[in-house]
Coordinates of C-alpha atoms and ligand atoms in Angstrom, one line a residue:
M1 CA -69.7 5.8 -30.9
F2 CA -72.2 3.1 -30.0
A3 CA -71.6 1.3 -33.3
A4 CA -67.8 1.7 -33.0
D5 CA -67.9 0.2 -29.4
C6 CA -70.0 -2.7 -30.6
A7 CA -67.6 -3.4 -33.5
Q8 CA -64.6 -3.4 -31.2
A9 CA -66.4 -5.9 -28.9
E10 CA -67.3 -8.0 -32.0
I11 CA -71.0 -7.6 -31.5
H12 CA -72.4 -7.7 -35.0
D13 CA -75.8 -9.5 -34.8
P14 CA -78.5 -6.8 -35.2
Q15 CA -80.8 -8.2 -32.6
L16 CA -77.9 -8.4 -30.0
K17 CA -76.8 -4.9 -31.0
A18 CA -80.3 -3.7 -30.3
A19 CA -80.3 -5.4 -26.9
Y20 CA -77.0 -3.6 -26.0
K21 CA -78.4 -0.3 -27.3
T22 CA -81.3 -0.7 -24.9
C23 CA -78.8 -1.0 -22.0
H24 CA -76.7 1.9 -23.4
D25 CA -79.7 4.3 -23.7
Y26 CA -81.2 3.3 -20.4
L27 CA -78.0 4.0 -18.5
R28 CA -77.3 7.2 -20.4
S29 CA -80.7 8.6 -19.3
T30 CA -80.9 7.2 -15.8
S31 CA -77.3 6.9 -14.6
A32 CA -75.2 9.5 -16.5
E33 CA -72.2 9.6 -14.2
E34 CA -71.8 5.8 -14.1
F35 CA -72.4 5.6 -17.9
W36 CA -69.7 8.2 -18.6
C37 CA -67.3 6.5 -16.3
L38 CA -67.8 3.2 -18.3
Q39 CA -67.0 5.1 -21.5
L40 CA -63.5 5.6 -20.1
M41 CA -62.9 1.9 -20.4
P42 CA -61.4 0.5 -23.6
P43 CA -64.2 0.3 -26.3
A44 CA -64.2 -3.5 -26.4
L45 CA -65.1 -3.7 -22.7
R46 CA -67.8 -1.0 -22.8
P47 CA -70.8 -3.0 -24.0
A48 CA -70.2 -5.6 -21.2
G49 CA -70.1 -2.7 -18.7
W50 CA -73.5 -1.4 -20.1
A51 CA -75.1 -4.8 -19.8
L52 CA -73.9 -5.4 -16.2
L53 CA -74.7 -1.9 -14.9
A54 CA -78.1 -1.8 -16.7
A55 CA -79.0 -5.1 -14.9
Y56 CA -78.0 -3.7 -11.5
S57 CA -79.8 -0.5 -12.0
L58 CA -82.9 -2.2 -13.3
A59 CA -82.8 -4.4 -10.2
D60 CA -82.8 -1.3 -8.1
D61 CA -85.8 0.1 -10.0
L62 CA -87.7 -3.2 -9.7
A63 CA -87.1 -3.1 -5.9
D64 CA -88.0 0.6 -5.6
T65 CA -91.2 0.8 -7.6
T66 CA -93.9 1.5 -5.1
E67 CA -96.7 -0.5 -6.8
G68 CA -96.9 -4.2 -6.1
D69 CA -94.5 -6.6 -4.5
G70 CA -90.9 -5.5 -5.3
S71 CA -89.3 -8.6 -3.9
Q72 CA -91.5 -10.8 -6.0
R73 CA -90.6 -8.8 -9.1
L74 CA -86.9 -9.2 -8.3
R75 CA -87.2 -12.9 -7.7
E76 CA -89.0 -13.4 -11.0
W77 CA -86.4 -11.4 -12.9
R78 CA -83.5 -13.4 -11.3
E79 CA -85.2 -16.7 -12.0
A80 CA -85.8 -15.6 -15.6
L81 CA -82.1 -14.8 -15.8
D82 CA -81.2 -18.3 -14.7
T83 CA -83.4 -19.8 -17.4
D84 CA -82.1 -17.4 -20.1
L85 CA -78.5 -18.2 -19.1
R86 CA -79.2 -21.9 -19.7
H87 CA -80.6 -21.1 -23.2
G88 CA -77.8 -18.6 -24.0
T89 CA -80.3 -15.8 -25.0
S90 CA -83.4 -14.0 -23.9
E91 CA -86.6 -12.3 -25.0
D92 CA -85.9 -9.4 -22.7
P93 CA -83.3 -6.9 -24.2
V94 CA -81.4 -6.2 -20.9
R95 CA -81.2 -9.9 -20.1
Q96 CA -80.2 -10.8 -23.7
A97 CA -77.2 -8.4 -23.5
L98 CA -76.4 -9.6 -20.0
V99 CA -76.5 -13.3 -20.9
H100 CA -74.2 -12.6 -23.9
T101 CA -71.8 -10.6 -21.6
M102 CA -71.8 -13.4 -19.0
W103 CA -71.1 -16.1 -21.6
C104 CA -68.4 -14.0 -23.2
W105 CA -66.6 -13.1 -20.0
N106 CA -67.4 -16.3 -18.0
L107 CA -69.0 -14.3 -15.2
K108 CA -70.6 -16.1 -12.3
T109 CA -74.2 -15.6 -11.2
A110 CA -73.3 -15.5 -7.5
A111 CA -72.5 -11.8 -7.7
F112 CA -76.1 -11.1 -8.7
D113 CA -77.4 -13.3 -5.9
V114 CA -75.7 -11.1 -3.4
T115 CA -77.2 -7.9 -4.7
F116 CA -80.6 -9.3 -5.5
T117 CA -80.9 -11.0 -2.1
A118 CA -80.1 -7.7 -0.4
L119 CA -82.5 -5.8 -2.5
E120 CA -85.2 -8.4 -2.0
K121 CA -84.8 -8.1 1.8
D122 CA -85.1 -4.3 1.5
A123 CA -88.2 -4.6 -0.7
L124 CA -89.9 -6.8 1.9
R125 CA -89.8 -4.0 4.5
T126 CA -93.2 -2.5 5.0
A127 CA -92.4 0.3 7.5
P128 CA -89.8 3.0 6.9
A129 CA -86.7 1.8 8.7
A130 CA -83.5 3.8 8.9
A131 CA -80.4 1.6 9.2
T132 CA -77.6 1.7 11.7
W133 CA -74.1 2.4 10.3
Q134 CA -73.4 -1.3 10.4
Q135 CA -76.6 -2.2 8.4
W136 CA -76.0 0.7 6.1
R137 CA -72.5 -0.5 5.4
T138 CA -73.7 -4.0 4.6
R139 CA -76.1 -2.6 2.1
S140 CA -73.3 -0.5 0.6
K141 CA -71.2 -3.6 0.3
D142 CA -73.9 -5.8 -1.2
T143 CA -74.8 -3.1 -3.7
N144 CA -71.4 -2.0 -5.0
V145 CA -68.9 -4.8 -4.4
P146 CA -70.4 -7.5 -6.7
F147 CA -70.4 -5.1 -9.6
M148 CA -66.8 -4.0 -8.9
L149 CA -65.7 -7.7 -8.6
Q150 CA -67.3 -8.5 -11.9
C151 CA -65.4 -5.6 -13.6
L152 CA -62.2 -6.9 -12.0
T153 CA -63.0 -10.4 -13.4
M154 CA -63.4 -8.9 -16.9
L155 CA -60.1 -7.0 -16.7
R156 CA -58.5 -10.2 -15.5
H157 CA -59.8 -12.1 -18.5
A158 CA -58.4 -9.3 -20.6
G159 CA -55.0 -10.0 -19.1
L160 CA -54.9 -7.3 -16.4
D161 CA -54.9 -8.8 -13.0
I162 CA -55.5 -6.2 -10.3
P163 CA -54.8 -7.9 -6.9
L164 CA -56.8 -6.7 -4.0
H165 CA -54.4 -5.6 -1.2
L166 CA -55.3 -6.6 2.3
T167 CA -53.8 -3.5 3.7
R168 CA -56.2 -1.5 1.6
L169 CA -59.4 -3.3 2.6
D170 CA -60.6 -0.4 4.6
A171 CA -59.9 2.0 1.8
Y172 CA -61.9 -0.2 -0.6
Q173 CA -64.8 -0.3 1.9
R174 CA -64.6 3.5 2.3
L175 CA -64.7 3.9 -1.5
S176 CA -67.8 1.7 -1.7
D177 CA -69.3 3.7 1.2
G178 CA -68.4 7.0 -0.5
L179 CA -70.3 6.0 -3.7
F180 CA -73.2 4.7 -1.7
L181 CA -73.4 7.7 0.5
T182 CA -73.3 10.0 -2.5
D183 CA -76.2 8.0 -4.0
S184 CA -78.1 8.2 -0.7
L185 CA -77.7 11.9 -0.5
T186 CA -78.2 12.9 -4.1
D187 CA -81.3 10.7 -4.4
L188 CA -82.6 11.6 -1.0
A189 CA -85.8 13.2 -2.3
D190 CA -86.8 10.1 -4.3
D191 CA -86.2 7.8 -1.3
L192 CA -88.2 10.1 1.0
D193 CA -91.0 10.1 -1.5
R194 CA -91.2 6.3 -1.0
G195 CA -91.1 6.7 2.7
D196 CA -87.5 5.5 2.9
I197 CA -84.7 7.0 5.0
T198 CA -81.4 5.8 3.7
L199 CA -79.2 7.7 6.1
P200 CA -77.6 6.0 9.2
T201 CA -79.7 6.3 12.4
E202 CA -76.7 7.2 14.5
E203 CA -76.2 10.3 12.5
L204 CA -79.8 11.3 12.7
H205 CA -79.7 11.0 16.5
R206 CA -76.3 12.8 16.7
F207 CA -77.8 15.8 14.8
G208 CA -81.2 15.6 16.6
V209 CA -83.0 15.0 13.3
C210 CA -86.5 13.9 13.7
E211 CA -87.5 11.2 11.1
T212 CA -90.9 12.9 10.5
D213 CA -89.2 16.1 9.5
L214 CA -87.2 14.2 6.9
L215 CA -90.2 12.2 5.7
Q216 CA -92.2 15.4 5.3
H217 CA -89.3 17.0 3.4
R218 CA -88.7 19.7 6.1
W219 CA -85.4 21.5 5.8
T220 CA -84.8 22.2 9.5
P221 CA -81.4 23.5 10.9
A222 CA -80.8 20.0 12.2
V223 CA -81.4 18.5 8.8
Q224 CA -79.2 21.1 7.2
A225 CA -76.3 20.3 9.7
L226 CA -76.8 16.5 9.1
I227 CA -76.7 16.8 5.3
S228 CA -73.7 19.1 5.4
H229 CA -71.8 16.7 7.7
L230 CA -72.7 13.7 5.5
L231 CA -71.7 15.5 2.3
N232 CA -68.2 16.2 3.9
T233 CA -68.0 12.5 5.0
A234 CA -68.8 11.3 1.5
R235 CA -66.3 13.7 0.0
T236 CA -63.5 12.4 2.3
W237 CA -64.3 8.8 1.3
L238 CA -64.2 9.6 -2.4
D239 CA -60.9 11.4 -2.0
Q240 CA -58.4 8.6 -1.5
P241 CA -55.5 9.0 -4.0
Q242 CA -53.7 6.0 -2.5
L243 CA -56.3 3.8 -4.2
W244 CA -55.5 4.9 -7.7
T245 CA -51.8 5.6 -7.3
G246 CA -51.3 1.8 -6.8
L247 CA -53.3 0.8 -9.9
P248 CA -52.2 0.2 -13.5
P249 CA -52.5 3.5 -15.5
G250 CA -55.8 2.7 -17.4
P251 CA -57.9 1.6 -14.4
A252 CA -56.3 4.5 -12.4
V253 CA -57.7 7.1 -14.8
V254 CA -61.1 5.4 -14.8
L255 CA -61.3 5.3 -11.0
R256 CA -59.9 8.9 -10.5
T257 CA -62.3 10.4 -13.0
G258 CA -65.2 8.3 -11.7
C259 CA -64.6 9.7 -8.2
T260 CA -64.4 13.2 -9.5
L261 CA -67.7 12.7 -11.3
Y262 CA -69.2 11.5 -8.0
R263 CA -67.7 14.5 -6.2
A264 CA -69.5 16.7 -8.7
R265 CA -72.8 15.1 -7.7
L266 CA -72.0 16.0 -4.1
H267 CA -71.3 19.6 -5.2
A268 CA -74.7 19.6 -6.9
A269 CA -76.3 18.4 -3.7
E270 CA -74.6 21.1 -1.7
K271 CA -75.7 23.8 -4.1
A272 CA -79.3 22.5 -4.1
G273 CA -79.7 23.3 -0.4
P274 CA -83.4 22.8 0.7
A275 CA -84.2 21.7 -2.9
L276 CA -82.3 18.5 -2.2
L277 CA -85.4 17.3 -0.3
Q278 CA -87.6 18.0 -3.3
H279 CA -85.7 16.4 -6.2
A280 CA -82.6 14.5 -7.1
A281 CA -79.4 16.5 -7.4
R282 CA -77.2 16.0 -10.5
P283 CA -74.3 18.0 -11.9
T284 CA -75.2 20.3 -14.9
L285 CA -74.2 19.2 -18.4
A286 CA -71.5 21.8 -18.4
A287 CA -70.1 20.6 -15.1
R288 CA -70.1 17.0 -16.3
L289 CA -68.4 17.9 -19.6
R290 CA -65.7 19.7 -17.8
I291 CA -64.8 16.4 -16.1
T292 CA -65.6 13.8 -18.8
G293 CA -64.0 15.8 -21.7
P294 CA -60.4 15.8 -20.4
G295 CA -61.1 12.4 -18.7
R296 CA -61.9 10.7 -22.0
L297 CA -58.9 12.2 -23.7
L298 CA -56.6 11.1 -21.0
A299 CA -58.2 7.6 -20.8
A300 CA -57.9 7.1 -24.6
T301 CA -54.2 8.1 -24.5
T302 CA -53.5 6.0 -21.5
W303 CA -55.1 2.8 -22.9
R304 CA -53.2 3.4 -26.1
L305 CA -49.9 3.6 -24.2
F306 CA -50.8 0.8 -21.8
P307 CA -53.3 -1.5 -23.6
L308 CA -55.0 -4.5 -22.0
P309 CA -52.4 -7.3 -22.6
E310 CA -54.7 -10.0 -23.9
L311 CA -57.6 -7.9 -25.4
R312 CA -57.2 -8.5 -29.1
T313 CA -60.7 -9.6 -29.7
A314 CA -63.6 -10.4 -27.3
P315 CA -63.0 -13.8 -25.7
P316 CA -65.0 -16.6 -27.2
P317 CA -68.4 -17.1 -25.6
T318 CA -68.2 -19.8 -22.9
R319 CA -71.1 -21.1 -20.9
P320 CA -71.0 -19.6 -17.4
V321 CA -71.0 -21.7 -14.3
L322 CA -74.6 -21.9 -13.3
P323 CA -76.2 -23.0 -10.1
A324 CA -78.7 -25.8 -10.1
P325 CA -82.0 -24.7 -11.7
R326 CA -84.3 -23.0 -9.3
T327 CA -87.7 -24.5 -9.2
A328 CA -91.0 -23.1 -7.9
S329 CA -90.6 -25.3 -4.8
P330 CA -86.9 -25.6 -4.2
E331 CA -85.8 -29.1 -3.5
L332 CA -84.9 -29.6 0.2
P333 CA -81.2 -30.3 0.8
Q334 CA -80.4 -34.0 1.2
P335 CA -79.7 -35.5 4.7
P336 CA -76.0 -36.3 5.3
E337 CA -74.7 -39.5 3.9
P338 CA -74.5 -42.3 6.5
H339 CA -71.2 -43.9 7.4
A340 CA -70.3 -47.0 5.3
D341 CA -70.5 -49.2 8.4
G342 CA -73.9 -47.9 9.4
V343 CA -72.6 -46.4 12.7
R344 CA -74.9 -43.8 14.2
P345 CA -73.9 -40.8 16.3
P346 CA -74.0 -41.0 20.1
A347 CA -76.9 -39.3 21.8
L348 CA -75.3 -36.5 23.8
P349 CA -77.4 -34.5 26.2
A350 CA -78.3 -31.2 24.5
E351 CA -76.7 -29.1 27.3
C352 CA -73.4 -31.0 26.9
M353 CA -73.2 -30.6 23.1
P354 CA -70.5 -28.2 21.8
R355 CA -72.0 -25.6 19.6
H356 CA -68.7 -25.0 17.8
V357 CA -65.9 -27.4 17.1
A358 CA -62.7 -26.2 15.4
I359 CA -60.2 -28.6 14.1
I360 CA -56.5 -28.3 13.3
M361 CA -56.3 -31.2 10.8
D362 CA -52.6 -32.1 11.1
G363 CA -50.6 -35.1 10.1
N364 CA -51.2 -35.5 6.3
G365 CA -47.5 -35.3 5.5
R366 CA -46.4 -37.9 8.1
W367 CA -49.2 -40.2 7.1
A368 CA -47.9 -40.2 3.5
T369 CA -44.2 -40.5 4.4
A370 CA -45.0 -43.5 6.6
R371 CA -46.4 -45.2 3.5
G372 CA -43.5 -44.2 1.3
L373 CA -45.9 -41.9 -0.6
P374 CA -45.4 -38.2 -1.6
R375 CA -46.8 -35.7 0.9
N376 CA -49.5 -34.7 -1.6
D377 CA -51.1 -38.1 -1.3
G378 CA -51.5 -37.4 2.4
H379 CA -53.3 -34.2 1.6
K380 CA -55.6 -36.0 -0.9
A381 CA -56.4 -38.7 1.8
G382 CA -56.9 -35.8 4.3
G383 CA -59.6 -34.3 1.9
K384 CA -61.5 -37.6 2.1
A385 CA -61.3 -37.7 5.9
L386 CA -62.7 -34.1 6.0
V387 CA -65.7 -35.1 3.8
D388 CA -66.6 -37.9 6.2
V389 CA -66.2 -35.6 9.3
V390 CA -68.5 -33.0 7.7
H391 CA -71.2 -35.6 7.2
G392 CA -70.7 -36.8 10.8
A393 CA -71.0 -33.2 12.1
A394 CA -74.2 -32.7 10.2
E395 CA -75.5 -36.1 11.4
I396 CA -74.9 -35.3 15.1
G397 CA -76.4 -31.8 14.6
L398 CA -73.3 -29.7 15.3
P399 CA -74.1 -26.1 14.4
H400 CA -70.6 -24.9 13.6
L401 CA -67.5 -26.7 12.3
T402 CA -64.4 -24.7 11.5
V403 CA -61.5 -26.4 9.8
Y404 CA -57.9 -25.2 9.3
L405 CA -57.0 -26.0 5.7
L406 CA -54.1 -23.8 5.1
S407 CA -52.3 -21.2 7.3
T408 CA -50.7 -18.0 6.1
E409 CA -47.4 -19.6 7.3
N410 CA -48.1 -22.7 5.2
L411 CA -48.5 -20.6 2.1
E412 CA -45.3 -18.7 2.8
K413 CA -43.1 -21.5 3.8
R414 CA -44.1 -24.6 1.9
P415 CA -42.9 -25.4 -1.6
P416 CA -45.2 -24.0 -4.3
Q417 CA -45.8 -27.5 -5.7
E418 CA -47.3 -28.6 -2.4
I419 CA -49.5 -25.6 -2.0
D420 CA -50.6 -25.9 -5.6
K421 CA -51.6 -29.5 -5.1
L422 CA -53.4 -28.6 -1.8
L423 CA -55.4 -25.9 -3.6
T424 CA -56.1 -28.3 -6.5
F425 CA -57.8 -30.8 -4.1
A426 CA -59.7 -28.0 -2.4
R427 CA -60.7 -26.6 -5.9
E428 CA -62.0 -30.1 -7.0
Q429 CA -64.1 -30.3 -3.9
L430 CA -65.6 -26.9 -4.3
E431 CA -66.1 -27.3 -8.1
S432 CA -67.9 -30.7 -7.5
R433 CA -70.5 -28.6 -5.6
D434 CA -70.8 -31.7 -3.4
F435 CA -71.5 -29.9 -0.1
L436 CA -74.1 -27.8 -1.9
R437 CA -76.4 -30.9 -1.9
Y438 CA -76.6 -30.9 1.9
D439 CA -77.8 -28.3 4.4
V440 CA -74.4 -26.9 4.8
R441 CA -73.5 -23.2 4.8
I442 CA -70.0 -22.7 3.5
R443 CA -67.9 -19.8 4.7
W444 CA -64.3 -18.8 4.0
A445 CA -62.0 -17.1 6.4
G446 CA -58.6 -15.9 5.2
L447 CA -56.7 -13.6 3.0
P448 CA -57.2 -13.3 -0.8
D449 CA -53.6 -12.1 -1.2
G450 CA -51.4 -14.9 -2.5
L451 CA -54.3 -17.1 -3.7
P452 CA -55.1 -17.5 -7.4
S453 CA -58.0 -15.1 -8.1
D454 CA -60.2 -17.7 -9.7
F455 CA -59.8 -19.8 -6.6
V456 CA -60.9 -16.9 -4.5
D457 CA -63.9 -16.4 -6.8
L458 CA -64.8 -20.1 -6.3
L459 CA -64.7 -19.7 -2.5
R460 CA -66.9 -16.7 -2.7
T461 CA -69.3 -18.4 -5.2
N462 CA -69.8 -21.3 -2.8
Q463 CA -70.2 -18.9 0.1
A464 CA -72.9 -16.9 -1.7
A465 CA -74.7 -20.0 -3.0
T466 CA -75.1 -21.4 0.5
E467 CA -75.7 -18.2 2.3
D468 CA -79.3 -19.1 3.2
R469 CA -78.6 -22.6 4.5
T470 CA -79.5 -23.1 8.2
G471 CA -77.9 -26.4 9.0
L472 CA -74.2 -26.9 9.6
T473 CA -72.0 -23.8 9.1
L474 CA -68.7 -25.1 7.7
T475 CA -66.0 -22.4 7.9
F476 CA -62.9 -23.1 5.9
C477 CA -59.8 -21.3 7.3
L478 CA -57.7 -21.1 4.2
N479 CA -54.7 -18.8 3.9
Y480 CA -55.8 -17.9 7.4
G481 CA -53.7 -16.4 10.2
G482 CA -55.0 -15.5 13.7
R483 CA -52.7 -12.6 14.3
S484 CA -53.5 -11.1 10.9
E485 CA -57.2 -11.4 11.8
L486 CA -56.7 -9.4 15.0
T487 CA -54.6 -6.9 13.2
Q488 CA -57.3 -6.4 10.6
A489 CA -59.8 -5.7 13.4
A490 CA -57.5 -3.2 15.0
D491 CA -56.9 -1.5 11.7
S492 CA -60.6 -1.4 11.0
L493 CA -61.3 0.2 14.4
A494 CA -58.6 2.7 14.0
S495 CA -60.0 3.8 10.7
A496 CA -63.5 4.0 12.1
A497 CA -62.1 6.3 14.8
R498 CA -60.3 8.4 12.2
T499 CA -63.5 8.9 10.1
G500 CA -65.5 9.9 13.2
Q501 CA -67.7 6.8 13.4
L502 CA -66.6 5.9 17.0
Q503 CA -67.0 9.3 18.5
G504 CA -67.3 9.1 22.3
T505 CA -67.2 5.3 22.2
R506 CA -64.7 3.3 24.3
V507 CA -63.3 0.2 22.8
S508 CA -65.2 -2.7 24.4
E509 CA -64.7 -6.4 23.7
H510 CA -68.0 -6.3 21.8
L511 CA -66.9 -3.5 19.7
L512 CA -63.6 -5.1 18.9
R513 CA -65.3 -8.3 18.1
S514 CA -67.7 -6.6 15.7
H515 CA -64.6 -5.5 13.7
L516 CA -63.2 -9.0 13.3
P517 CA -63.6 -10.5 9.9
L518 CA -65.4 -13.4 11.6
G519 CA -67.1 -11.3 14.3
D520 CA -70.4 -13.2 14.0
L521 CA -68.8 -16.7 14.4
P522 CA -69.5 -18.0 17.9
D523 CA -66.8 -18.8 20.4
V524 CA -65.1 -22.2 19.8
D525 CA -66.2 -24.7 22.5
L526 CA -63.8 -27.5 21.5
L527 CA -60.5 -27.0 19.7
W528 CA -59.2 -30.4 18.5
R529 CA -55.8 -31.0 16.9
T530 CA -54.9 -34.4 15.4
G531 CA -51.5 -35.7 14.6
G532 CA -49.9 -35.6 18.1
E533 CA -48.5 -32.0 18.1
Q534 CA -49.7 -29.8 21.0
R535 CA -49.8 -26.3 19.7
I536 CA -52.3 -23.8 18.3
S537 CA -50.4 -22.6 15.2
N538 CA -52.0 -19.2 14.9
F539 CA -55.5 -20.6 14.7
L540 CA -58.5 -18.5 15.9
P541 CA -56.9 -16.7 18.8
W542 CA -60.0 -14.6 19.6
H543 CA -62.6 -17.4 19.3
T544 CA -60.6 -20.0 21.2
A545 CA -59.9 -17.9 24.2
Y546 CA -62.0 -20.1 26.4
A547 CA -62.1 -23.3 24.3
E548 CA -61.6 -26.8 25.7
L549 CA -58.4 -28.2 24.1
L550 CA -58.1 -31.8 22.8
F551 CA -54.9 -33.2 21.3
T552 CA -55.1 -36.7 19.8
D553 CA -52.3 -38.7 18.2
K554 CA -54.0 -40.2 15.1
L555 CA -52.9 -38.6 11.9
W556 CA -55.6 -36.7 10.0
P557 CA -56.1 -39.0 7.0
D558 CA -56.9 -41.8 9.4
I559 CA -59.7 -39.8 11.0
D560 CA -63.4 -40.3 10.3
R561 CA -66.7 -39.2 11.8
R562 CA -66.4 -41.6 14.7
D563 CA -63.3 -39.7 15.9
L564 CA -65.3 -36.5 15.8
W565 CA -68.1 -38.0 17.8
K566 CA -65.6 -39.4 20.3
A567 CA -64.0 -35.9 20.6
M568 CA -67.4 -34.4 21.2
T569 CA -68.2 -37.1 23.8
Q570 CA -65.0 -36.3 25.6
Y571 CA -66.0 -32.6 25.5
S572 CA -69.3 -33.5 27.0
H573 CA -67.5 -34.7 30.2
R574 CA -65.5 -31.6 30.6
H575 CA -66.4 -29.0 33.3
R576 CA -66.1 -25.5 32.0
R577 CA -65.8 -22.8 34.6
Y578 CA -64.8 -19.6 32.9
G579 CA -62.9 -18.4 35.9
A580 CA -65.4 -19.5 38.6
A581 CA -64.6 -21.8 41.4
P582 CA -65.7 -25.4 41.0
A583 CA -69.4 -25.6 42.1
S584 CA -68.9 -28.7 44.2
Q585 CA -66.0 -27.3 46.4
P586 CA -66.6 -25.1 49.3
V587 CA -65.2 -21.6 48.9
V588 CA -63.3 -21.7 52.3
P589 CA -62.0 -24.8 54.0
A590 CA -64.5 -26.4 56.4
Q591 CA -62.3 -25.6 59.5
E592 CA -62.1 -21.9 58.7
A593 CA -65.8 -21.8 57.9
R594 CA -66.5 -23.3 61.4
L595 CA -64.2 -20.7 63.1
G596 CA -65.9 -18.0 61.1
T597 CA -69.3 -18.9 62.3
S598 CA -68.4 -19.5 65.9
G599 CA -66.2 -16.3 66.2
Ligands
IPE601 C1 -51.7 -30.7 7.8 O1 -50.8 -31.7 7.6 C2 -52.2 -30.0 6.5 C3 -51.6 -28.7 6.3 C4 -50.8 -28.1 7.0 C5 -51.9 -28.1 5.0 P1 -49.3 -31.4 7.4 O2 -49.0 -31.2 6.0 O3 -48.9 -30.3 8.3 O4 -48.8 -32.8 7.9 P2 -47.5 -33.0 8.8 O5 -47.7 -32.3 10.1 O6 -46.3 -32.6 8.0 O7 -47.5 -34.5 9.1
IPE602 C1 -51.3 -25.9 10.8 O1 -50.6 -27.1 10.6 C2 -52.2 -25.6 9.7 C3 -53.1 -26.6 9.3 C4 -53.4 -27.7 9.8 C5 -53.7 -26.3 8.0 P1 -49.0 -27.1 10.5 O2 -48.7 -28.6 10.6 O3 -48.5 -26.3 9.4 O4 -48.6 -26.4 11.9 P2 -47.2 -26.0 12.4 O5 -46.6 -25.0 11.6 O6 -46.4 -27.3 12.3 O7 -47.4 -25.6 13.8
MG603 MG1 -48.2 -30.4 10.3

């Protein structure tokens, strides 16, 4: 079977085959359920799956080994991968297969960065630290989502585009959580051996479980109740038929069977009882075969009836997009470019500086029309204006700049040619990796639905590549809608309530905010719209609730950093009261006050 899969994937070189064999055997012995799930994919895709999954599971092992510095080992492995990717091969078998896979399928390294960074952070912990649900969920996302996205990219290259539906974001997260919780429960004994508690603290408290009992592998009634509750929770999260009913037939069989395999692990954990604290729980061979036997038959028939549209042969190897080489002492980001005229930012008193400026960059179309040019030329000129404003923001030391590039309404209502051009300009900017040279952290807010998936990848890659930057946070609102953002928060809250994570909790502003996609973005201090219109156009309704508003007439392409500094200077003269009375005015008129004191 191994040889046949390699032949289908056009892997003929003996050394390369040996590298894939290492991944294949490693997974088969360490991650049987995941391995058998990969075997449900069309044969030509399986070797790539082995390489990817072997790399992720090896990373987990590197982080978990108790001897030495796990984070250092991870960093070295990741750096070696960058070097190997440049050379197109490796001395290390897992990396050799991985490099070949990444070249063939043009996969980005950013996905590894997300997982490796999360694992590095975990490995740095010295004391056992249980995580809150929120931290636990971030770990779940960082561990599972990059691998899932890479699988989706491969399917897309094979002609099967599976769009991620916004309305199902919660269901995707629950699936990732279900897989992660199953791992946490079935591998509990190993984690406890390392002094690690991988179950959420809120649940430990709710069931009155004492951490020491767990760490000493004591099966108390409280531990038993906690485990039983979490097993049920994981089971519910893995049982979401709506996820596979909406998928094309092939991926649907893979996902459904994969979830069944994971549920079998939960069943094994349940049967293990107190032994769950002593060793990892896995389904028996017979139990696994009962699932994978029919699963493989069904998958083979389904892929024959509904083959991958463009998978005739493996795609030709292409060099993946690589980040700049990492060096032992990473180069410091460059300072922002000065303005061509040598103008310098005004010195605003620190207490009058806005922390967060948000801009509705309006007027591109009118600017072009006034010059007898097509609207697209206005968008191109607008792009240049934005670059200057970003440098100006970094120069004056603004911590947060959020810019409205495209609203959900724009995407729906403007001609496709205009949207296409707008995205092309944005794509050129992102691909040039220009902002990456400066201390700028790029973030994207908006919906993936309706955007080309490689463009979404590009946004995410830029986001991941700049995640650790501490200078200006530049948030691109692109295919963004404020009402949709609030609706997502409400939906996420409702689902948290449904799955019992909000028990006894009232909905506070803090809680609602924590469910917003941009919950950690600070409130906007200054909302500035150029182009003469005076409206908000569905921009950041939550974050601008107390923003100072500024509407100026100049059209966006005519703007440069000096206008930003002027806007910030105007802001510095505003008096913000947040509902209080002006400090300089008496609360009651002088006459009444006098009467009051004399009577
Ligand atoms: C803002 O400029 C950019 C986008 C909405 C994408 P417009 O394209 O709205 O320009 P006007 O308002 O038509 O001049
Ligand atoms: C809002 O601009 C969105 C952006 C600036 C990207 P529009 O110019 O489309 O706003 P409305 O629809 O006219 O209010
Ligand atoms: Mg407009």
